Short mmCIF file of C-alpha atoms in Angstrom, two decimals:
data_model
loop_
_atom_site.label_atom_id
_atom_site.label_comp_id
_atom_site.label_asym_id
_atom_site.label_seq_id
_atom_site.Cartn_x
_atom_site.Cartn_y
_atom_site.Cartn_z
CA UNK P 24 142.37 101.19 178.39
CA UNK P 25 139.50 98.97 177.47
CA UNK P 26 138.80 101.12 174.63
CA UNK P 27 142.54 100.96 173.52
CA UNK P 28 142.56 97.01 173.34
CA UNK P 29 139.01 97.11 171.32
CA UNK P 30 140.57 99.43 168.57
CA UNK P 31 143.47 97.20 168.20
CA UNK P 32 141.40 93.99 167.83
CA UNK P 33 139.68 95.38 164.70
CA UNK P 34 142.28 94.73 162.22
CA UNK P 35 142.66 90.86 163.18
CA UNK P 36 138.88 90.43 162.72
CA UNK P 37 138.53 92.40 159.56
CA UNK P 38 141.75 89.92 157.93
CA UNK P 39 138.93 86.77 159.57
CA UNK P 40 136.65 88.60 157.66
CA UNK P 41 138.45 88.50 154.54
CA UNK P 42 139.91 85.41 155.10
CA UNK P 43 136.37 83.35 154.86
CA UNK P 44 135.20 84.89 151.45
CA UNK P 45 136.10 83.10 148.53
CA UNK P 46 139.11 84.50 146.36
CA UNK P 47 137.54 86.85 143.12
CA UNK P 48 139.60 86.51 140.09
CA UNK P 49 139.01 89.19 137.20
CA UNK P 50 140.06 88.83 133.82
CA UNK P 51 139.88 90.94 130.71
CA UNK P 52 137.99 89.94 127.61
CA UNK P 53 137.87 91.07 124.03
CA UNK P 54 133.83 92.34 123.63
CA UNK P 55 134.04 90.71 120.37
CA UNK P 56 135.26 87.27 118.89
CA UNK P 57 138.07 86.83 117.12
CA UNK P 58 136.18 85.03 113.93
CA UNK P 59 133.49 87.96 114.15
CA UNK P 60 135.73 89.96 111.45
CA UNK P 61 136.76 87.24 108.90
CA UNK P 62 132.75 86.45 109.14
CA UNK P 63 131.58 89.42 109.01
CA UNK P 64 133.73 90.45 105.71
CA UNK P 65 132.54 86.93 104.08
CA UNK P 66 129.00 88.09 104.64
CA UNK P 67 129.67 91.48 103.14
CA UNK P 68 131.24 89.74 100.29
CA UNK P 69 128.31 87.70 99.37
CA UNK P 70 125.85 90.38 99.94
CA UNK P 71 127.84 92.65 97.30
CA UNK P 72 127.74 89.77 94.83
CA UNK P 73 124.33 88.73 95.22
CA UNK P 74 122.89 92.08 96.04
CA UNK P 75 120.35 93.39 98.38
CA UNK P 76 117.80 91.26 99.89
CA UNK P 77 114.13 91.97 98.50
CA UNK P 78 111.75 93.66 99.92
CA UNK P 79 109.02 92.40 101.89
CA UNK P 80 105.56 94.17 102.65
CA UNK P 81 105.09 95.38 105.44
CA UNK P 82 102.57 92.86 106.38
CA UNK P 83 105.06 90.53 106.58
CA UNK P 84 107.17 91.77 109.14
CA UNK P 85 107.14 91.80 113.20
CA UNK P 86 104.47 93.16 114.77
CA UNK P 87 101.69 93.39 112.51
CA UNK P 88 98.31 93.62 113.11
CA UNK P 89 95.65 93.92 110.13
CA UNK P 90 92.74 95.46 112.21
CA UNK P 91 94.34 97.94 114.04
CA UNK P 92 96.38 99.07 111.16
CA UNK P 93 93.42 99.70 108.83
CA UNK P 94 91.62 101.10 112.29
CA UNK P 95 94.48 103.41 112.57
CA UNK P 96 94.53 104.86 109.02
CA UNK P 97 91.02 105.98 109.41
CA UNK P 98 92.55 107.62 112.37
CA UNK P 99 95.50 109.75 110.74
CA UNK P 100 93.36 110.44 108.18
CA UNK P 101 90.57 111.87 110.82
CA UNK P 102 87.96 110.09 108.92
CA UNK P 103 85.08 107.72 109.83
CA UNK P 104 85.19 104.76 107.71
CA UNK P 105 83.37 101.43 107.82
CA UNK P 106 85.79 98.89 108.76
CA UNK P 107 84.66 96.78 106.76
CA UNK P 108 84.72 98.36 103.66
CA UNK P 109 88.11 99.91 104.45
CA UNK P 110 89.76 96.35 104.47
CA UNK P 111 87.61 95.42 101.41
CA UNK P 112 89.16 98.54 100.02
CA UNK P 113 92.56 96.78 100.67
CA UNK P 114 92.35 93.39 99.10
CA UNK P 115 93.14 92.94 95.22
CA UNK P 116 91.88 90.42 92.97
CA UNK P 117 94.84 89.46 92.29
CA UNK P 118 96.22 88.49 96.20
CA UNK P 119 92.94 86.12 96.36
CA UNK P 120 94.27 84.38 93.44
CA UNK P 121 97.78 84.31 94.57
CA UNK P 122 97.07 83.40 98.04
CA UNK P 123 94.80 80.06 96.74
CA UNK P 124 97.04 78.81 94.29
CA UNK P 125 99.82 78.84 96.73
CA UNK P 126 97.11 77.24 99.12
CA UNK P 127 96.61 74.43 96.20
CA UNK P 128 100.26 74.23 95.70
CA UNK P 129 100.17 73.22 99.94
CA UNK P 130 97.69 70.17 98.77
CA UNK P 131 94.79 71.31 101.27
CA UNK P 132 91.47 70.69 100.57
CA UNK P 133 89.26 72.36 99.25
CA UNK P 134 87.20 74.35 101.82
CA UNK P 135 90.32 75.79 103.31
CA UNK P 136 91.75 76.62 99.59
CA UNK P 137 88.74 79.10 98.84
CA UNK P 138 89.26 82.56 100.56
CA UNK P 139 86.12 83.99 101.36
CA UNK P 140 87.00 87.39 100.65
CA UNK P 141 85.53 90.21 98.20
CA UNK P 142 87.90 92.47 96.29
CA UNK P 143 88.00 96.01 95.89
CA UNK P 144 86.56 96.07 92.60
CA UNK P 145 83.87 97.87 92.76
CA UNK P 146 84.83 100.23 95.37
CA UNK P 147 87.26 100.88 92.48
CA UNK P 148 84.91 101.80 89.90
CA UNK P 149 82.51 103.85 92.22
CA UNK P 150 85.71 105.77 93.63
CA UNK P 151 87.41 106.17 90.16
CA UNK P 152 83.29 107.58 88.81
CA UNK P 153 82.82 109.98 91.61
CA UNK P 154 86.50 111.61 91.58
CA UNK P 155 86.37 112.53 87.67
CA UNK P 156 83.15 113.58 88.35
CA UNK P 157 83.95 115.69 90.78
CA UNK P 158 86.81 116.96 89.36
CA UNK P 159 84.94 117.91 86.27
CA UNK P 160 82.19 119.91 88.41
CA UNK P 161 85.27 121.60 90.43
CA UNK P 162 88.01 122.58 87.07
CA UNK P 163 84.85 123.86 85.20
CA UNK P 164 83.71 126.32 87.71
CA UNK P 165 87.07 127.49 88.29
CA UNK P 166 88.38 127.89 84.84
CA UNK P 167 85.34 128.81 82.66
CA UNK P 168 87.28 129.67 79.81
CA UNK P 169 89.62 126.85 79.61
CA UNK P 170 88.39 124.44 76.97
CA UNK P 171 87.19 121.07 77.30
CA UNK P 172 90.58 119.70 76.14
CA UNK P 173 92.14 121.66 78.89
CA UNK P 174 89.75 120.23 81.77
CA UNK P 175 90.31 116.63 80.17
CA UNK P 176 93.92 117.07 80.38
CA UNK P 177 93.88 118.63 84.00
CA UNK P 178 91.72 115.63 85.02
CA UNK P 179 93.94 112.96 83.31
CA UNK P 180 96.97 114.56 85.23
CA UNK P 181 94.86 114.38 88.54
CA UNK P 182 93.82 110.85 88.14
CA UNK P 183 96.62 109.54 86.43
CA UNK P 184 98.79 106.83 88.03
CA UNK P 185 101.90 109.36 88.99
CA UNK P 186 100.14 111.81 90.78
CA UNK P 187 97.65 109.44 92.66
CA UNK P 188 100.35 106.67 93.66
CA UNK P 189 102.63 109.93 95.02
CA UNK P 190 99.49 110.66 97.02
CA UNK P 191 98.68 106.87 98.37
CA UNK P 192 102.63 106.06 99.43
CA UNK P 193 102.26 109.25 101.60
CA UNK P 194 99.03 108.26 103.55
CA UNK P 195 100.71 104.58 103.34
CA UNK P 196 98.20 103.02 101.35
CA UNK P 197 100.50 101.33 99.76
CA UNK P 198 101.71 99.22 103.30
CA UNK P 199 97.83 98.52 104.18
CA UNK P 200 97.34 96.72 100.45
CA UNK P 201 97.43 93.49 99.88
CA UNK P 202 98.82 92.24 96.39
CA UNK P 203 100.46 89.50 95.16
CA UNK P 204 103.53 91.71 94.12
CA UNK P 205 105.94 94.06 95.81
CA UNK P 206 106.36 96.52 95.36
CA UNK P 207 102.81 97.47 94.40
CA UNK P 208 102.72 98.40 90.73
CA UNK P 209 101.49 101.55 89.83
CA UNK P 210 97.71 100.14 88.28
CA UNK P 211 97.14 98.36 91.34
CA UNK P 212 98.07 101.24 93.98
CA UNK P 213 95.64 103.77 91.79
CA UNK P 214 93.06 101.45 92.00
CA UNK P 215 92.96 100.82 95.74
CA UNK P 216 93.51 104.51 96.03
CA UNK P 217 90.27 104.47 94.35
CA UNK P 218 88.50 101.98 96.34
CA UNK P 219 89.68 104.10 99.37
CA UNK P 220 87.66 107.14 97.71
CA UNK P 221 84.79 104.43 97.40
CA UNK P 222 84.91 103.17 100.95
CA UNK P 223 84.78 106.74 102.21
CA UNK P 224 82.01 107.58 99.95
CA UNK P 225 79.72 104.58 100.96
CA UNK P 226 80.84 105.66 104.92
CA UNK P 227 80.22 109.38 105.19
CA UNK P 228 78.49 110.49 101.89
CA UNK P 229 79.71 112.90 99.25
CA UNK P 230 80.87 115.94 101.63
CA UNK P 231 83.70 114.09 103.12
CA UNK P 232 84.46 112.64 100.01
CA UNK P 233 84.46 115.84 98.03
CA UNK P 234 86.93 117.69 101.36
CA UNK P 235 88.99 114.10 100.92
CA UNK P 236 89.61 114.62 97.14
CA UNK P 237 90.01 118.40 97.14
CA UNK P 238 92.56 118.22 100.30
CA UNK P 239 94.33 115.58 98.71
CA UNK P 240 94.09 115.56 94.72
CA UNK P 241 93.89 118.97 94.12
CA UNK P 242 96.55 120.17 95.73
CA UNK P 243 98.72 118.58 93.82
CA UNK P 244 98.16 121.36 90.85
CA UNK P 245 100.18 123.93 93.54
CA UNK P 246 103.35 125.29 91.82
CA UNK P 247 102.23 123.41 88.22
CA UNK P 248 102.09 125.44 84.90
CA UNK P 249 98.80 124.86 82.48
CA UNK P 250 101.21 123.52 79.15
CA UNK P 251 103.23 121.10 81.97
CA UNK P 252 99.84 119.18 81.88
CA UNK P 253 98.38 119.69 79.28
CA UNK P 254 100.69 119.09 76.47
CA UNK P 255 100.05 121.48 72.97
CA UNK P 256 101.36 120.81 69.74
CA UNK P 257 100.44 124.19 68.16
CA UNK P 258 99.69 127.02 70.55
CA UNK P 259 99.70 129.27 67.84
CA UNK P 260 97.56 127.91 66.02
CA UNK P 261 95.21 127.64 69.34
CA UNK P 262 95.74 131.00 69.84
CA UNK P 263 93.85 132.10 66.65
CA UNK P 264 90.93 130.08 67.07
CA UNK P 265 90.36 131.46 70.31
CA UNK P 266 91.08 135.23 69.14
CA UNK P 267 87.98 133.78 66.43
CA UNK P 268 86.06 133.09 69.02
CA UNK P 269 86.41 136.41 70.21
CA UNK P 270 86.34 137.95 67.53
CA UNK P 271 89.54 139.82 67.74
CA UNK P 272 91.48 140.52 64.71
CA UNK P 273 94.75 137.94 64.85
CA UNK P 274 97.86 138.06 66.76
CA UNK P 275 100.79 139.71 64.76
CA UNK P 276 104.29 138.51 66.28
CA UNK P 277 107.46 140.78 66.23
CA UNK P 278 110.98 140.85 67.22
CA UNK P 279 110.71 142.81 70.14
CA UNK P 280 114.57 142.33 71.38
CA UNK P 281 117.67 139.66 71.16
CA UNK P 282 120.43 139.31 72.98
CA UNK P 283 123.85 137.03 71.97
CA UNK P 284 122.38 135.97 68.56
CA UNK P 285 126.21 136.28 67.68
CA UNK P 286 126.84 133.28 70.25
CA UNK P 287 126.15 129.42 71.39
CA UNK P 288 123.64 131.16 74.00
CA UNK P 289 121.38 133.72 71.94
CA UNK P 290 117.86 134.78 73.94
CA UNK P 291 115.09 136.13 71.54
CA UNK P 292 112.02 138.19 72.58
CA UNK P 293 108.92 138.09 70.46
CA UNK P 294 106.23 140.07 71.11
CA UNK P 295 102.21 139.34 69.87
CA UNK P 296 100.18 142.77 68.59
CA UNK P 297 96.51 142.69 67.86
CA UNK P 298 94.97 145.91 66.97
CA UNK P 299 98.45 147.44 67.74
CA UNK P 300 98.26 146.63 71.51
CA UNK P 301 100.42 144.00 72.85
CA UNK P 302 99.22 141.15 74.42
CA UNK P 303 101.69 138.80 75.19
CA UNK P 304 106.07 138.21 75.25
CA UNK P 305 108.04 135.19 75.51
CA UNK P 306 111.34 134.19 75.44
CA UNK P 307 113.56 131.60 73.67
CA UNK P 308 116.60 130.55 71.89
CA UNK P 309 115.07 131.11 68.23
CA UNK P 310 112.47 133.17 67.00
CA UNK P 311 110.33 130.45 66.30
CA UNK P 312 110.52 129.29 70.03
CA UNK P 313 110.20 132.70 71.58
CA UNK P 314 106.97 133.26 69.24
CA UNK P 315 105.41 129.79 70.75
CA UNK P 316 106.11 130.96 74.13
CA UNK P 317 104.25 134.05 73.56
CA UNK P 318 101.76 132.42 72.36
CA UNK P 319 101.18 130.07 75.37
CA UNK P 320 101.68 133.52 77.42
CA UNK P 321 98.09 134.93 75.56
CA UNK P 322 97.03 131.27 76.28
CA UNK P 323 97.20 131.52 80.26
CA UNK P 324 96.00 135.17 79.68
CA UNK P 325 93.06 133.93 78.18
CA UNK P 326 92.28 131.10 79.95
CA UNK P 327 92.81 132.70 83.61
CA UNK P 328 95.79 130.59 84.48
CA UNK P 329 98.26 132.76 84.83
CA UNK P 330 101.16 132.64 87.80
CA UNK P 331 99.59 135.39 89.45
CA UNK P 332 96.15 134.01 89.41
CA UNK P 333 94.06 133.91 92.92
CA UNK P 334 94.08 130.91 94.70
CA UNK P 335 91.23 128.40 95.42
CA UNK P 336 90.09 129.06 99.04
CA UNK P 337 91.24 125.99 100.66
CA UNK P 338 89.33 126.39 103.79
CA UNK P 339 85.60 126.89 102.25
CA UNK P 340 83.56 123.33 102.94
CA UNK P 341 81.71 123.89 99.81
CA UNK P 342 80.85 121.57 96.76
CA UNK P 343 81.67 123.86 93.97
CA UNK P 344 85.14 126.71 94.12
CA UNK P 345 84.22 130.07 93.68
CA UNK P 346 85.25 130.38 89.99
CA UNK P 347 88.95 131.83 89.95
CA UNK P 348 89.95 135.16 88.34
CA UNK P 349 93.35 136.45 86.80
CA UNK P 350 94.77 139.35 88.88
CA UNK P 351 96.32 142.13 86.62
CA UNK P 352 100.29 142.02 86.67
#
């Protein structure tokens, strides 16, 4: 019976219960304001007529930190550099004179107007010395019979500001360097690409240096055709001097086959005989065209740069590439 009387006292004490804690009202909100849209579309208006903001370097952004970036590249790279000359590598002559005339412009005085910092000058020129150097050691053991115009223009592709600023913005050189504009221009990112070569020169000495430019640089030549870098006026002509050289009797072109010369779209074959044998074919949409490309065919023949030429042997440490040879078709 006791039990009985408990049980029905529970619901008075529970409404006690409820009774003492403070009334909870809810109400719904919109998650955003009602002037957010008109705003937002004002904003979007003025950014469409002034255009996008410019860019800023990376260094001046959140969360940036000098040392452990440059620390850090030597890292990805899996290189030992010298700290020191790595952020020398960095700085441009032309950010130490930005960065004290906009000190002047602040009217401090003189001691704190003069950045004691050395650019990457020199590192420049020794990095810039030792690559075409070492290019010139590596293109003339591998392609003995390509002229000196050809290793010239193999080197001047190589070095030149295309190629090498491709290179830098993918190892992000070109977020570690300090210049007075940005986006880096083209001179300036070669030249600290340069200075990089330098810095890891003066570090660890030629070998990593030479691994450094053949893993990077030379690579680049994958997939490219001879006459895409180095450009020839008259191949034909080119083509005699080196049959002269030879002495082999001169190239005789023919009209080996056409196809459409009735139509906007004709396709000429012209084929190159010396002592009745042929040694070359090309293609084109005249004669005259077709009897070039033959001619730059005999070229690559010649030269050992053909498509189906052997590879360099990427993972040999040496200095010097085994010199390359043309595999029969």
């Amino acid at each position: 019976m006791a039990a009985l009387l408990g049980c029905r006292s529970l619901p008075g004490a529970f409404r006690q219960t409820l009774a003492a804690r403070p009334t909870v009202l809810v109400t719904q909100t919109r998650g955003k304001k009602r002037w957010m849209r008109s705003y937002i579309m004002v904003m979007e208006r003025i950014k469409k007529l002034e255009g996008p903001a410019p860019p800023k370097p990376r260094s001046q952004q959140p969360n940036w930190d000098l040392h452990a970036e440059v620390e850090a590249f030597g890292h990805r790279l899996q290189e030992n550099f010298n700290l020191d000359l790595l952020k020398t590598a960095f700085i441009n002559h032309c950010y130490i004179t930005a960065e004290e005339s906009r000190r002047q412009d602040l009217k401090l005085d003189k001691e704190s107007i003069k950045l004691n910092l050395k650019d990457n000058q020199e590192l420049s020129e020794k990095g810039s010395l030792f690559v075409t150097a070492y290019l010139q050691d590596c293109f003339s053991h591998a392609h003995p019979n390509l002229p000196d115009d050809g290793i010239e223009a193999l080197i001047s592709y190589v070095t030149g500001p295309q190629v090498v600023c491709h290179v830098a913005r993918n190892l992000a050189v070109e977020d570690l360097t300090l210049s007075a504009e940005f986006p880096v221009p083209q001179e300036i990112l070669q030249s600290t690409f340069f200075a990089v070569v330098g810095a890891l020169l003066q570090s660890n000495g030629t070998e990593k240096a030479d691994l450094f430019i053949r893993d990077f640089l030379i690579t680049q030549l994958i997939g490219k055709d001879l006459f895409e870098m180095w450009s020839v006026i008259n191949p034909m002509g080119l083509l005699v001097e080196e049959l002269k050289k030879r002495n082999v009797s001169l190239p005789e072109p023919r009209l080996t086959r056409q196809s459409g010369s009735g139509t906007v779209l004709p396709v000429y074959f012209v084929g190159l005989y010396s002592d009745k044998q042929l040694i070359a074919e090309g293609p084109g949409e005249t004669v005259l065209a077709a009897e070039e490309e033959a001619a730059r065919v005999a070229l690559r023949k010649i030269y050992g740069y053909t498509e189906n030429r052997r590879p360099w042997d990427y993972s040999s440490p040496t200095r010097e590439p085994q010199t390359v040879e043309a595999l029969s078709s």
